[in-house]
Amino acid sequence: MKDRVQLLDIAVDILSTKEASDLTKQYIEEEGSRVVYFVNSGTLLLLQANQEWKTVVEESELILPATTSVNASIDQVLGHRRDSFFMESYVDSILDYAIEMGYELLLVSEDEEKFISIQENFHEKRPVLTLSGLYLTEKEESLDHIVNEINSVAPDILLVALQEKKQLTLLQEYRSQMNAGIILFTGDTLYNKAVTEAEVPESIQKLKIDNLYKWFLTGGRMKTFWANLAMKFQIRRRKKEEKSEKTDL
């Protein structure tokens, strides 16, 4: 039985990187399809406002922190430092396992540019990794189309790297219809990592605006900042309320 902690009323798993990756590998080997959902502060705030999304996410086999901010908030709620979980190390472990076992991976991304960025980032360390891709175009394909494309491949490992609301709708409406061994809902984390680690074009380097260039590509930084702030504020307030209730008793 896995331990979970309530983070803004969302149950998030308390697992180290190794424990989470070992469980995921076990799920891949078992019959049926399993879901791993990575949450950031924006995810938690969205789930607070939508009970149906919250329910389907909490039905996932694993709910794991996608960011250092969520990691720190888990420790804050627990009141102590737990064994660390690092999403990047987790993904590295799963990719290495996929190569070792010869598994097929499919990445669903927002557009071709984001797919190529993630693909190049993966291949930087693992040139032999087999990764096919499915991405949205200007036609804005329906979720039915996306699911049909996924099922035509039936990958061992499906990486979903879409905007949060699209991911949640896909999970809510098509969970039982997606034919994949393990489905990892990663949001924008894989793309942001790819941008952060990618070499900046020489023309940008000459202007010495590398950080501004990467900030522009990833986008949403201010939104993330405010979401992190809102999450931390709510957690801190709840801790104070709990402390006050215990004092009153």
mmCIF file of N, CA and C in Angstrom, residues 9-66:
data_model
loop_
_atom_site.group_PDB
_atom_site.id
_atom_site.type_symbol
_atom_site.label_atom_id
_atom_site.label_comp_id
_atom_site.label_asym_id
_atom_site.label_seq_id
_atom_site.Cartn_x
_atom_site.Cartn_y
_atom_site.Cartn_z
ATOM 1 N N ASP A 9 -5.890 19.105 -0.676
ATOM 2 C CA ASP A 9 -6.957 18.101 -0.790
ATOM 3 C C ASP A 9 -6.754 17.123 -1.947
ATOM 4 N N ILE A 10 -5.569 17.113 -2.546
ATOM 5 C CA ILE A 10 -5.239 16.151 -3.591
ATOM 6 C C ILE A 10 -4.250 15.147 -3.010
ATOM 7 N N ALA A 11 -4.519 13.870 -3.172
ATOM 8 C CA ALA A 11 -3.646 12.830 -2.623
ATOM 9 C C ALA A 11 -2.449 12.616 -3.544
ATOM 10 N N VAL A 12 -1.257 12.934 -3.054
ATOM 11 C CA VAL A 12 -0.022 12.809 -3.843
ATOM 12 C C VAL A 12 0.867 11.753 -3.195
ATOM 13 N N ASP A 13 1.474 10.904 -4.016
ATOM 14 C CA ASP A 13 2.289 9.805 -3.496
ATOM 15 C C ASP A 13 3.578 10.291 -2.852
ATOM 16 N N ILE A 14 3.943 9.639 -1.756
ATOM 17 C CA ILE A 14 5.211 9.908 -1.071
ATOM 18 C C ILE A 14 6.165 8.773 -1.429
ATOM 19 N N LEU A 15 6.906 8.950 -2.483
ATOM 20 C CA LEU A 15 7.818 7.913 -2.962
ATOM 21 C C LEU A 15 9.151 8.533 -3.346
ATOM 22 N N SER A 16 10.216 7.782 -3.134
ATOM 23 C CA SER A 16 11.514 8.228 -3.634
ATOM 24 C C SER A 16 11.568 7.997 -5.141
ATOM 25 N N THR A 17 12.582 8.539 -5.776
ATOM 26 C CA THR A 17 12.736 8.352 -7.222
ATOM 27 C C THR A 17 12.810 6.867 -7.565
ATOM 28 N N LYS A 18 13.611 6.124 -6.826
ATOM 29 C CA LYS A 18 13.780 4.694 -7.112
ATOM 30 C C LYS A 18 12.487 3.925 -6.890
ATOM 31 N N GLU A 19 11.798 4.211 -5.799
ATOM 32 C CA GLU A 19 10.541 3.511 -5.528
ATOM 33 C C GLU A 19 9.523 3.765 -6.634
ATOM 34 N N ALA A 20 9.410 5.008 -7.075
ATOM 35 C CA ALA A 20 8.447 5.345 -8.122
ATOM 36 C C ALA A 20 8.809 4.695 -9.457
ATOM 37 N N SER A 21 10.088 4.733 -9.815
ATOM 38 C CA SER A 21 10.507 4.142 -11.088
ATOM 39 C C SER A 21 10.380 2.624 -11.053
ATOM 40 N N ASP A 22 10.698 1.997 -9.913
ATOM 41 C CA ASP A 22 10.550 0.541 -9.798
ATOM 42 C C ASP A 22 9.086 0.119 -9.928
ATOM 43 N N LEU A 23 8.194 0.883 -9.299
ATOM 44 C CA LEU A 23 6.768 0.578 -9.406
ATOM 45 C C LEU A 23 6.282 0.738 -10.844
ATOM 46 N N THR A 24 6.750 1.779 -11.516
ATOM 47 C CA THR A 24 6.348 2.024 -12.896
ATOM 48 C C THR A 24 6.797 0.884 -13.805
ATOM 49 N N LYS A 25 8.020 0.438 -13.627
ATOM 50 C CA LYS A 25 8.520 -0.699 -14.417
ATOM 51 C C LYS A 25 7.685 -1.948 -14.159
ATOM 52 N N GLN A 26 7.287 -2.126 -12.921
ATOM 53 C CA GLN A 26 6.432 -3.265 -12.582
ATOM 54 C C GLN A 26 5.089 -3.152 -13.306
ATOM 55 N N TYR A 27 4.521 -1.939 -13.339
ATOM 56 C CA TYR A 27 3.246 -1.727 -14.019
ATOM 57 C C TYR A 27 3.347 -2.037 -15.508
ATOM 58 N N ILE A 28 4.470 -1.650 -16.126
ATOM 59 C CA ILE A 28 4.647 -1.893 -17.560
ATOM 60 C C ILE A 28 4.601 -3.391 -17.861
ATOM 61 N N GLU A 29 5.146 -4.172 -16.952
ATOM 62 C CA GLU A 29 5.221 -5.624 -17.165
ATOM 63 C C GLU A 29 3.879 -6.315 -16.934
ATOM 64 N N GLU A 30 2.978 -5.662 -16.235
ATOM 65 C CA GLU A 30 1.693 -6.278 -15.913
ATOM 66 C C GLU A 30 0.672 -6.052 -17.026
ATOM 67 N N GLU A 31 -0.366 -6.865 -17.014
ATOM 68 C CA GLU A 31 -1.443 -6.713 -17.990
ATOM 69 C C GLU A 31 -2.231 -5.433 -17.712
ATOM 70 N N GLY A 32 -2.818 -4.880 -18.766
ATOM 71 C CA GLY A 32 -3.663 -3.707 -18.607
ATOM 72 C C GLY A 32 -2.895 -2.411 -18.768
ATOM 73 N N SER A 33 -3.622 -1.322 -18.602
ATOM 74 C CA SER A 33 -3.059 0.013 -18.785
ATOM 75 C C SER A 33 -3.056 0.758 -17.451
ATOM 76 N N ARG A 34 -1.966 1.455 -17.161
ATOM 77 C CA ARG A 34 -1.835 2.202 -15.905
ATOM 78 C C ARG A 34 -1.518 3.668 -16.203
ATOM 79 N N VAL A 35 -1.843 4.531 -15.240
ATOM 80 C CA VAL A 35 -1.631 5.973 -15.398
ATOM 81 C C VAL A 35 -0.716 6.507 -14.307
ATOM 82 N N VAL A 36 0.242 7.341 -14.724
ATOM 83 C CA VAL A 36 1.068 8.109 -13.801
ATOM 84 C C VAL A 36 0.836 9.582 -14.125
ATOM 85 N N TYR A 37 0.408 10.364 -13.137
ATOM 86 C CA TYR A 37 0.111 11.776 -13.391
ATOM 87 C C TYR A 37 1.064 12.649 -12.571
ATOM 88 N N PHE A 38 1.728 13.565 -13.259
ATOM 89 C CA PHE A 38 2.645 14.501 -12.602
ATOM 90 C C PHE A 38 1.929 15.818 -12.342
ATOM 91 N N VAL A 39 1.980 16.268 -11.091
ATOM 92 C CA VAL A 39 1.258 17.484 -10.721
ATOM 93 C C VAL A 39 2.218 18.626 -10.396
ATOM 94 N N ASN A 40 1.855 19.816 -10.828
ATOM 95 C CA ASN A 40 2.541 21.038 -10.418
ATOM 96 C C ASN A 40 1.538 21.902 -9.666
ATOM 97 N N SER A 41 1.939 23.085 -9.282
ATOM 98 C CA SER A 41 1.035 23.939 -8.502
ATOM 99 C C SER A 41 -0.218 24.297 -9.300
ATOM 100 N N GLY A 42 -0.049 24.529 -10.612
ATOM 101 C CA GLY A 42 -1.204 24.842 -11.455
ATOM 102 C C GLY A 42 -2.192 23.695 -11.512
ATOM 103 N N THR A 43 -1.674 22.471 -11.582
ATOM 104 C CA THR A 43 -2.541 21.291 -11.586
ATOM 105 C C THR A 43 -3.380 21.243 -10.321
ATOM 106 N N LEU A 44 -2.720 21.431 -9.171
ATOM 107 C CA LEU A 44 -3.424 21.337 -7.891
ATOM 108 C C LEU A 44 -4.535 22.374 -7.780
ATOM 109 N N LEU A 45 -4.283 23.574 -8.267
ATOM 110 C CA LEU A 45 -5.296 24.623 -8.216
ATOM 111 C C LEU A 45 -6.469 24.300 -9.147
ATOM 112 N N LEU A 46 -6.163 23.724 -10.320
ATOM 113 C CA LEU A 46 -7.226 23.321 -11.253
ATOM 114 C C LEU A 46 -8.096 22.217 -10.641
ATOM 115 N N LEU A 47 -7.464 21.251 -10.012
ATOM 116 C CA LEU A 47 -8.206 20.128 -9.429
ATOM 117 C C LEU A 47 -9.076 20.571 -8.273
ATOM 118 N N GLN A 48 -8.614 21.581 -7.552
ATOM 119 C CA GLN A 48 -9.424 22.134 -6.457
ATOM 120 C C GLN A 48 -10.770 22.640 -6.972
ATOM 121 N N ALA A 49 -10.750 23.163 -8.181
ATOM 122 C CA ALA A 49 -11.942 23.804 -8.744
ATOM 123 C C ALA A 49 -12.798 22.857 -9.581
ATOM 124 N N ASN A 50 -12.337 21.606 -9.767
ATOM 125 C CA ASN A 50 -13.076 20.674 -10.622
ATOM 126 C C ASN A 50 -13.044 19.284 -9.995
ATOM 127 N N GLN A 51 -14.138 18.893 -9.372
ATOM 128 C CA GLN A 51 -14.206 17.628 -8.654
ATOM 129 C C GLN A 51 -14.050 16.430 -9.584
ATOM 130 N N GLU A 52 -14.581 16.514 -10.792
ATOM 131 C CA GLU A 52 -14.489 15.396 -11.729
ATOM 132 C C GLU A 52 -13.037 15.149 -12.138
ATOM 133 N N TRP A 53 -12.307 16.218 -12.425
ATOM 134 C CA TRP A 53 -10.888 16.064 -12.757
ATOM 135 C C TRP A 53 -10.119 15.513 -11.562
ATOM 136 N N LYS A 54 -10.440 16.014 -10.391
ATOM 137 C CA LYS A 54 -9.765 15.539 -9.181
ATOM 138 C C LYS A 54 -9.963 14.037 -9.011
ATOM 139 N N THR A 55 -11.181 13.585 -9.225
ATOM 140 C CA THR A 55 -11.508 12.170 -9.050
ATOM 141 C C THR A 55 -10.722 11.293 -10.012
ATOM 142 N N VAL A 56 -10.659 11.683 -11.290
ATOM 143 C CA VAL A 56 -9.970 10.827 -12.267
ATOM 144 C C VAL A 56 -8.457 10.840 -12.049
ATOM 145 N N VAL A 57 -7.920 11.977 -11.609
ATOM 146 C CA VAL A 57 -6.485 12.023 -11.325
ATOM 147 C C VAL A 57 -6.159 11.126 -10.132
ATOM 148 N N GLU A 58 -6.988 11.181 -9.095
ATOM 149 C CA GLU A 58 -6.717 10.382 -7.899
ATOM 150 C C GLU A 58 -6.911 8.889 -8.133
ATOM 151 N N GLU A 59 -7.519 8.520 -9.257
ATOM 152 C CA GLU A 59 -7.631 7.113 -9.631
ATOM 153 C C GLU A 59 -6.360 6.603 -10.320
ATOM 154 N N SER A 60 -5.425 7.502 -10.582
ATOM 155 C CA SER A 60 -4.156 7.116 -11.210
ATOM 156 C C SER A 60 -3.379 6.195 -10.273
ATOM 157 N N GLU A 61 -2.593 5.299 -10.877
ATOM 158 C CA GLU A 61 -1.779 4.398 -10.070
ATOM 159 C C GLU A 61 -0.728 5.176 -9.276
ATOM 160 N N LEU A 62 -0.167 6.221 -9.901
ATOM 161 C CA LEU A 62 0.799 7.073 -9.217
ATOM 162 C C LEU A 62 0.484 8.536 -9.506
ATOM 163 N N ILE A 63 0.575 9.366 -8.457
ATOM 164 C CA ILE A 63 0.479 10.820 -8.604
ATOM 165 C C ILE A 63 1.766 11.370 -8.025
ATOM 166 N N LEU A 64 2.575 11.985 -8.887
ATOM 167 C CA LEU A 64 3.932 12.358 -8.488
ATOM 168 C C LEU A 64 4.190 13.849 -8.707
ATOM 169 N N PRO A 65 5.085 14.434 -7.909
ATOM 170 C CA PRO A 65 5.408 15.866 -8.062
ATOM 171 C C PRO A 65 6.231 16.130 -9.315
ATOM 172 N N ALA A 66 5.848 17.155 -10.061
ATOM 173 C CA ALA A 66 6.565 17.496 -11.286
ATOM 174 C C ALA A 66 7.603 18.577 -11.076
#
